[in-house]
Amino acid sequence: MIPYQLDDWEYYGYNSKLYKKWLSRVSRNKIHIALNDFKAVIVMDVVSFDMVTWPKDRVMLTMHSSTYVDILNDIKDICIQQEWYEECQEIEDLKELKVRLVVYDILNEVDGIDVGDIQKDIIDKHNLDFK
Amino acid sequence: MSVHDDLKRFKKYKVRTDIPEDLQIVIQTFVEATIMVGENNLDSMPGEYLANLMMTLDKYPEYHDTLVDIISDSGLAEK
């Protein structure tokens, strides 16, 4: 796969060889970092983000929002194999959060619909705040 | 298949009874609203019907895949 190139940097996407290599070698600590990043990009509704960066080689794994759930599922498969069940639950929570935030945004624009309960649920379960 | 055929098919739908009761009610209401829109040649369905369906599905994580399909098919997330 030919990477996207810009300013001497190479950007690889979902399912690229680099992504698969990263996935095959990912540690528990790196999964924690990735899940924290995912929570931020899901909450901020970021369209694409640089998931992993290797500054020395000027290489990045850049992911589009349409692949977030696929990536979370890939990571979950690894967590199941490694019996890291706490992370599996975190991943399921993130997937649920992604759906609920989309639902909240849509319903919030419909006249006459009270989204207060959904908002409260999201705040309580995912430790978030709505500004 | 014409709209009339779709309506006839819709009228035959029965909501499963092995799902939560509130979900049964919103699905039945949504189907009835769809028939109403078709029979009266309305341009669109009032947003509250879809909103209520989505809000109820949202309560049950096991139906989130269905919810994602509805959001995706309706194109609402792109607006």
PDB file of C-alpha atoms in Angstrom:
ATOM      1  CA  MET A   1       0.000   0.000   0.000  1.00  0.00           C
ATOM      2  CA  ILE A   2       1.407   3.377  -1.005  1.00  0.00           C
ATOM      3  CA  PRO A   3       1.170   5.805   1.911  1.00  0.00           C
ATOM      4  CA  TYR A   4      -0.166   9.313   1.664  1.00  0.00           C
ATOM      5  CA  GLN A   5       2.838  11.613   1.713  1.00  0.00           C
ATOM      6  CA  LEU A   6       2.998  15.191   2.929  1.00  0.00           C
ATOM      7  CA  ASP A   7       5.941  17.313   4.087  1.00  0.00           C
ATOM      8  CA  ASP A   8       8.259  14.308   4.209  1.00  0.00           C
ATOM      9  CA  TRP A   9       5.816  12.403   6.400  1.00  0.00           C
ATOM     10  CA  GLU A  10       4.142   9.148   5.424  1.00  0.00           C
ATOM     11  CA  TYR A  11       0.588   8.458   6.559  1.00  0.00           C
ATOM     12  CA  TYR A  12      -0.774   4.924   6.695  1.00  0.00           C
ATOM     13  CA  GLY A  13      -4.423   4.058   7.242  1.00  0.00           C
ATOM     14  CA  TYR A  14      -6.647   1.284   8.512  1.00  0.00           C
ATOM     15  CA  ASN A  15      -5.682  -2.231   7.407  1.00  0.00           C
ATOM     16  CA  SER A  16      -2.347  -1.084   5.978  1.00  0.00           C
ATOM     17  CA  LYS A  17       0.657  -3.341   6.537  1.00  0.00           C
ATOM     18  CA  LEU A  18       1.935  -0.908   9.140  1.00  0.00           C
ATOM     19  CA  TYR A  19      -1.385  -1.003  11.009  1.00  0.00           C
ATOM     20  CA  LYS A  20      -1.345  -4.807  11.042  1.00  0.00           C
ATOM     21  CA  LYS A  21       2.257  -4.800  12.249  1.00  0.00           C
ATOM     22  CA  TRP A  22       1.414  -2.349  15.044  1.00  0.00           C
ATOM     23  CA  LEU A  23      -1.581  -4.458  15.990  1.00  0.00           C
ATOM     24  CA  SER A  24       0.426  -7.683  16.093  1.00  0.00           C
ATOM     25  CA  ARG A  25       2.961  -6.149  18.490  1.00  0.00           C
ATOM     26  CA  VAL A  26       0.763  -3.908  20.602  1.00  0.00           C
ATOM     27  CA  SER A  27       1.318  -4.045  24.364  1.00  0.00           C
ATOM     28  CA  ARG A  28      -1.240  -3.612  27.108  1.00  0.00           C
ATOM     29  CA  ASN A  29       0.161  -0.197  27.939  1.00  0.00           C
ATOM     30  CA  LYS A  30      -0.126   0.944  24.328  1.00  0.00           C
ATOM     31  CA  ILE A  31      -3.718  -0.272  24.257  1.00  0.00           C
ATOM     32  CA  HIS A  32      -4.417   1.893  27.293  1.00  0.00           C
ATOM     33  CA  ILE A  33      -2.946   4.900  25.501  1.00  0.00           C
ATOM     34  CA  ALA A  34      -4.967   4.103  22.364  1.00  0.00           C
ATOM     35  CA  LEU A  35      -8.220   3.732  24.323  1.00  0.00           C
ATOM     36  CA  ASN A  36      -7.676   7.057  26.081  1.00  0.00           C
ATOM     37  CA  ASP A  37      -7.104   8.691  22.699  1.00  0.00           C
ATOM     38  CA  PHE A  38     -10.202   7.006  21.296  1.00  0.00           C
ATOM     39  CA  LYS A  39     -12.327   8.338  24.125  1.00  0.00           C
ATOM     40  CA  ALA A  40     -11.118  11.863  23.362  1.00  0.00           C
ATOM     41  CA  VAL A  41     -11.711  11.643  19.600  1.00  0.00           C
ATOM     42  CA  ILE A  42     -15.136  10.045  20.065  1.00  0.00           C
ATOM     43  CA  VAL A  43     -16.218  12.734  22.529  1.00  0.00           C
ATOM     44  CA  MET A  44     -14.847  15.523  20.346  1.00  0.00           C
ATOM     45  CA  ASP A  45     -16.304  13.879  17.216  1.00  0.00           C
ATOM     46  CA  VAL A  46     -12.971  14.111  15.413  1.00  0.00           C
ATOM     47  CA  VAL A  47     -13.148  13.002  11.786  1.00  0.00           C
ATOM     48  CA  SER A  48      -9.634  11.585  11.662  1.00  0.00           C
ATOM     49  CA  PHE A  49      -6.726  11.368  14.067  1.00  0.00           C
ATOM     50  CA  ASP A  50      -3.117  10.296  14.220  1.00  0.00           C
ATOM     51  CA  MET A  51      -3.352   7.128  16.255  1.00  0.00           C
ATOM     52  CA  VAL A  52       0.356   6.274  16.405  1.00  0.00           C
ATOM     53  CA  THR A  53       3.364   8.376  15.436  1.00  0.00           C
ATOM     54  CA  TRP A  54       6.980   7.386  14.830  1.00  0.00           C
ATOM     55  CA  PRO A  55       8.676  10.829  14.650  1.00  0.00           C
ATOM     56  CA  LYS A  56      12.124   9.414  13.955  1.00  0.00           C
ATOM     57  CA  ASP A  57      10.921   7.690  10.784  1.00  0.00           C
ATOM     58  CA  ARG A  58       8.402  10.462  10.003  1.00  0.00           C
ATOM     59  CA  VAL A  59       5.604   7.891   9.816  1.00  0.00           C
ATOM     60  CA  MET A  60       2.054   8.014  11.180  1.00  0.00           C
ATOM     61  CA  LEU A  61      -0.931   5.730  11.461  1.00  0.00           C
ATOM     62  CA  THR A  62      -3.847   8.037  10.701  1.00  0.00           C
ATOM     63  CA  MET A  63      -7.400   6.786  11.143  1.00  0.00           C
ATOM     64  CA  HIS A  64     -10.724   7.998   9.792  1.00  0.00           C
ATOM     65  CA  SER A  65     -13.822   8.032  12.011  1.00  0.00           C
ATOM     66  CA  SER A  66     -15.544   5.464   9.754  1.00  0.00           C
ATOM     67  CA  THR A  67     -12.965   2.916  10.950  1.00  0.00           C
ATOM     68  CA  TYR A  68     -12.997   3.680  14.683  1.00  0.00           C
ATOM     69  CA  VAL A  69     -15.341   0.806  15.539  1.00  0.00           C
ATOM     70  CA  ASP A  70     -13.391  -1.629  13.335  1.00  0.00           C
ATOM     71  CA  ILE A  71     -10.161  -0.652  15.093  1.00  0.00           C
ATOM     72  CA  LEU A  72     -11.775  -1.053  18.511  1.00  0.00           C
ATOM     73  CA  ASN A  73     -12.987  -4.509  17.471  1.00  0.00           C
ATOM     74  CA  ASP A  74      -9.492  -5.441  16.264  1.00  0.00           C
ATOM     75  CA  ILE A  75      -8.019  -4.332  19.582  1.00  0.00           C
ATOM     76  CA  LYS A  76     -10.737  -6.212  21.432  1.00  0.00           C
ATOM     77  CA  ASP A  77      -9.811  -9.443  19.629  1.00  0.00           C
ATOM     78  CA  ILE A  78      -6.277  -9.064  20.946  1.00  0.00           C
ATOM     79  CA  CYS A  79      -7.515  -8.295  24.448  1.00  0.00           C
ATOM     80  CA  ILE A  80      -9.653 -11.439  24.401  1.00  0.00           C
ATOM     81  CA  GLN A  81      -6.704 -13.552  23.235  1.00  0.00           C
ATOM     82  CA  GLN A  82      -4.526 -12.074  25.977  1.00  0.00           C
ATOM     83  CA  GLU A  83      -7.347 -12.297  28.537  1.00  0.00           C
ATOM     84  CA  TRP A  84      -7.248  -8.546  29.196  1.00  0.00           C
ATOM     85  CA  TYR A  85     -10.932  -8.429  30.022  1.00  0.00           C
ATOM     86  CA  GLU A  86     -10.870  -5.030  31.706  1.00  0.00           C
ATOM     87  CA  GLU A  87      -9.832  -3.496  28.374  1.00  0.00           C
ATOM     88  CA  CYS A  88     -12.552  -5.481  26.570  1.00  0.00           C
ATOM     89  CA  GLN A  89     -15.134  -3.810  28.794  1.00  0.00           C
ATOM     90  CA  GLU A  90     -13.562  -0.395  28.150  1.00  0.00           C
ATOM     91  CA  ILE A  91     -13.832  -1.014  24.420  1.00  0.00           C
ATOM     92  CA  GLU A  92     -17.495  -1.980  24.671  1.00  0.00           C
ATOM     93  CA  ASP A  93     -18.097   1.165  26.724  1.00  0.00           C
ATOM     94  CA  LEU A  94     -16.415   3.298  24.058  1.00  0.00           C
ATOM     95  CA  LYS A  95     -18.504   1.742  21.296  1.00  0.00           C
ATOM     96  CA  GLU A  96     -21.633   2.402  23.335  1.00  0.00           C
ATOM     97  CA  LEU A  97     -20.516   5.971  24.011  1.00  0.00           C
ATOM     98  CA  LYS A  98     -20.008   6.588  20.282  1.00  0.00           C
ATOM     99  CA  VAL A  99     -23.569   5.470  19.487  1.00  0.00           C
ATOM    100  CA  ARG A 100     -25.101   7.376  22.377  1.00  0.00           C
ATOM    101  CA  LEU A 101     -23.366  10.642  21.497  1.00  0.00           C
ATOM    102  CA  VAL A 102     -24.617  10.405  17.907  1.00  0.00           C
ATOM    103  CA  VAL A 103     -28.145   9.695  19.170  1.00  0.00           C
ATOM    104  CA  TYR A 104     -27.884  12.573  21.626  1.00  0.00           C
ATOM    105  CA  ASP A 105     -26.766  14.978  18.872  1.00  0.00           C
ATOM    106  CA  ILE A 106     -29.604  13.930  16.547  1.00  0.00           C
ATOM    107  CA  LEU A 107     -32.326  14.016  19.201  1.00  0.00           C
ATOM    108  CA  ASN A 108     -31.073  17.314  20.585  1.00  0.00           C
ATOM    109  CA  GLU A 109     -32.116  18.931  17.312  1.00  0.00           C
ATOM    110  CA  VAL A 110     -35.653  17.502  17.312  1.00  0.00           C
ATOM    111  CA  ASP A 111     -38.224  19.891  18.756  1.00  0.00           C
ATOM    112  CA  GLY A 112     -40.178  18.614  21.730  1.00  0.00           C
ATOM    113  CA  ILE A 113     -37.753  15.815  22.656  1.00  0.00           C
ATOM    114  CA  ASP A 114     -36.225  15.954  26.100  1.00  0.00           C
ATOM    115  CA  VAL A 115     -32.660  14.625  25.979  1.00  0.00           C
ATOM    116  CA  GLY A 116     -31.997  15.317  29.656  1.00  0.00           C
ATOM    117  CA  ASP A 117     -32.122  11.634  30.661  1.00  0.00           C
ATOM    118  CA  ILE A 118     -29.744  10.570  27.888  1.00  0.00           C
ATOM    119  CA  GLN A 119     -27.375  13.357  28.829  1.00  0.00           C
ATOM    120  CA  LYS A 120     -27.455  12.369  32.496  1.00  0.00           C
ATOM    121  CA  ASP A 121     -26.849   8.683  31.642  1.00  0.00           C
ATOM    122  CA  ILE A 122     -23.856   9.569  29.488  1.00  0.00           C
ATOM    123  CA  ILE A 123     -22.414  11.859  32.157  1.00  0.00           C
ATOM    124  CA  ASP A 124     -22.870   9.263  34.907  1.00  0.00           C
ATOM    125  CA  LYS A 125     -21.593   6.254  33.004  1.00  0.00           C
ATOM    126  CA  HIS A 126     -18.726   7.787  31.080  1.00  0.00           C
ATOM    127  CA  ASN A 127     -17.600  10.466  33.507  1.00  0.00           C
ATOM    128  CA  LEU A 128     -18.097  13.284  31.018  1.00  0.00           C
ATOM    129  CA  ASP A 129     -19.395  16.797  31.198  1.00  0.00           C
ATOM    130  CA  PHE A 130     -21.510  18.682  28.667  1.00  0.00           C
ATOM    131  CA  LYS A 131     -20.622  22.328  28.242  1.00  0.00           C
TER     132      LYS A 131
ATOM    133  CA  MET B   1     -42.806  -2.707  -6.034  1.00  0.00           C
ATOM    134  CA  SER B   2     -45.201   0.237  -5.636  1.00  0.00           C
ATOM    135  CA  VAL B   3     -45.838   2.299  -2.527  1.00  0.00           C
ATOM    136  CA  HIS B   4     -49.237   0.617  -2.334  1.00  0.00           C
ATOM    137  CA  ASP B   5     -47.575  -2.815  -2.215  1.00  0.00           C
ATOM    138  CA  ASP B   6     -45.205  -1.558   0.471  1.00  0.00           C
ATOM    139  CA  LEU B   7     -48.147  -0.333   2.519  1.00  0.00           C
ATOM    140  CA  LYS B   8     -49.963  -3.648   2.203  1.00  0.00           C
ATOM    141  CA  ARG B   9     -46.803  -5.407   3.368  1.00  0.00           C
ATOM    142  CA  PHE B  10     -46.377  -2.962   6.242  1.00  0.00           C
ATOM    143  CA  LYS B  11     -49.932  -3.523   7.443  1.00  0.00           C
ATOM    144  CA  LYS B  12     -49.189  -7.217   7.865  1.00  0.00           C
ATOM    145  CA  TYR B  13     -46.233  -6.591  10.160  1.00  0.00           C
ATOM    146  CA  LYS B  14     -46.540  -7.836  13.706  1.00  0.00           C
ATOM    147  CA  VAL B  15     -44.116  -6.685  16.361  1.00  0.00           C
ATOM    148  CA  ARG B  16     -42.237  -9.455  18.145  1.00  0.00           C
ATOM    149  CA  THR B  17     -43.401 -10.008  21.677  1.00  0.00           C
ATOM    150  CA  ASP B  18     -40.054 -11.237  22.998  1.00  0.00           C
ATOM    151  CA  ILE B  19     -38.605  -7.732  23.122  1.00  0.00           C
ATOM    152  CA  PRO B  20     -39.107  -5.104  25.880  1.00  0.00           C
ATOM    153  CA  GLU B  21     -42.637  -3.756  26.032  1.00  0.00           C
ATOM    154  CA  ASP B  22     -41.705  -0.107  25.535  1.00  0.00           C
ATOM    155  CA  LEU B  23     -39.784  -1.131  22.429  1.00  0.00           C
ATOM    156  CA  GLN B  24     -42.788  -3.049  21.108  1.00  0.00           C
ATOM    157  CA  ILE B  25     -44.940   0.040  21.554  1.00  0.00           C
ATOM    158  CA  VAL B  26     -42.597   2.475  19.775  1.00  0.00           C
ATOM    159  CA  ILE B  27     -42.029   0.054  16.890  1.00  0.00           C
ATOM    160  CA  GLN B  28     -45.790  -0.490  16.498  1.00  0.00           C
ATOM    161  CA  THR B  29     -46.346   3.268  16.636  1.00  0.00           C
ATOM    162  CA  PHE B  30     -43.601   3.828  14.071  1.00  0.00           C
ATOM    163  CA  VAL B  31     -45.129   1.268  11.698  1.00  0.00           C
ATOM    164  CA  GLU B  32     -48.565   2.886  12.093  1.00  0.00           C
ATOM    165  CA  ALA B  33     -47.071   6.315  11.441  1.00  0.00           C
ATOM    166  CA  THR B  34     -45.363   5.000   8.312  1.00  0.00           C
ATOM    167  CA  ILE B  35     -48.686   3.632   7.041  1.00  0.00           C
ATOM    168  CA  MET B  36     -50.349   6.966   7.850  1.00  0.00           C
ATOM    169  CA  VAL B  37     -47.702   8.865   5.885  1.00  0.00           C
ATOM    170  CA  GLY B  38     -48.126   6.522   2.913  1.00  0.00           C
ATOM    171  CA  GLU B  39     -51.932   6.495   2.893  1.00  0.00           C
ATOM    172  CA  ASN B  40     -52.181  10.254   3.181  1.00  0.00           C
ATOM    173  CA  ASN B  41     -49.400  10.958   0.699  1.00  0.00           C
ATOM    174  CA  LEU B  42     -47.554  13.086   3.224  1.00  0.00           C
ATOM    175  CA  ASP B  43     -44.093  14.370   2.350  1.00  0.00           C
ATOM    176  CA  SER B  44     -42.494  13.172   5.551  1.00  0.00           C
ATOM    177  CA  MET B  45     -43.122  11.693   8.957  1.00  0.00           C
ATOM    178  CA  PRO B  46     -43.077  13.974  12.008  1.00  0.00           C
ATOM    179  CA  GLY B  47     -39.607  13.709  13.566  1.00  0.00           C
ATOM    180  CA  GLU B  48     -40.949  12.672  16.961  1.00  0.00           C
ATOM    181  CA  TYR B  49     -41.782   9.148  15.759  1.00  0.00           C
ATOM    182  CA  LEU B  50     -38.221   8.396  14.691  1.00  0.00           C
ATOM    183  CA  ALA B  51     -36.877  10.246  17.713  1.00  0.00           C
ATOM    184  CA  ASN B  52     -38.970   8.143  20.091  1.00  0.00           C
ATOM    185  CA  LEU B  53     -37.876   4.958  18.336  1.00  0.00           C
ATOM    186  CA  MET B  54     -34.226   5.976  18.573  1.00  0.00           C
ATOM    187  CA  MET B  55     -34.549   7.084  22.181  1.00  0.00           C
ATOM    188  CA  THR B  56     -36.064   3.753  23.207  1.00  0.00           C
ATOM    189  CA  LEU B  57     -33.538   1.676  21.244  1.00  0.00           C
ATOM    190  CA  ASP B  58     -30.802   3.734  22.905  1.00  0.00           C
ATOM    191  CA  LYS B  59     -31.877   2.372  26.291  1.00  0.00           C
ATOM    192  CA  TYR B  60     -30.926  -1.161  25.281  1.00  0.00           C
ATOM    193  CA  PRO B  61     -27.243  -1.732  24.341  1.00  0.00           C
ATOM    194  CA  GLU B  62     -28.177  -5.025  22.659  1.00  0.00           C
ATOM    195  CA  TYR B  63     -30.137  -3.014  20.079  1.00  0.00           C
ATOM    196  CA  HIS B  64     -27.362  -0.491  19.388  1.00  0.00           C
ATOM    197  CA  ASP B  65     -26.460  -2.274  16.149  1.00  0.00           C
ATOM    198  CA  THR B  66     -30.036  -1.737  14.956  1.00  0.00           C
ATOM    199  CA  LEU B  67     -29.797   1.868  16.049  1.00  0.00           C
ATOM    200  CA  VAL B  68     -26.557   2.345  14.123  1.00  0.00           C
ATOM    201  CA  ASP B  69     -28.247   0.899  11.014  1.00  0.00           C
ATOM    202  CA  ILE B  70     -31.190   3.297  11.392  1.00  0.00           C
ATOM    203  CA  ILE B  71     -28.860   6.279  11.811  1.00  0.00           C
ATOM    204  CA  SER B  72     -26.788   5.185   8.865  1.00  0.00           C
ATOM    205  CA  ASP B  73     -29.769   4.451   6.561  1.00  0.00           C
ATOM    206  CA  SER B  74     -31.564   7.673   7.470  1.00  0.00           C
ATOM    207  CA  GLY B  75     -28.479   9.779   6.801  1.00  0.00           C
ATOM    208  CA  LEU B  76     -29.216  11.744   9.968  1.00  0.00           C
ATOM    209  CA  ALA B  77     -25.641  11.660  11.227  1.00  0.00           C
ATOM    210  CA  GLU B  78     -24.392  13.412   8.108  1.00  0.00           C
ATOM    211  CA  LYS B  79     -26.629  16.432   8.540  1.00  0.00           C
TER     212      LYS B  79
END
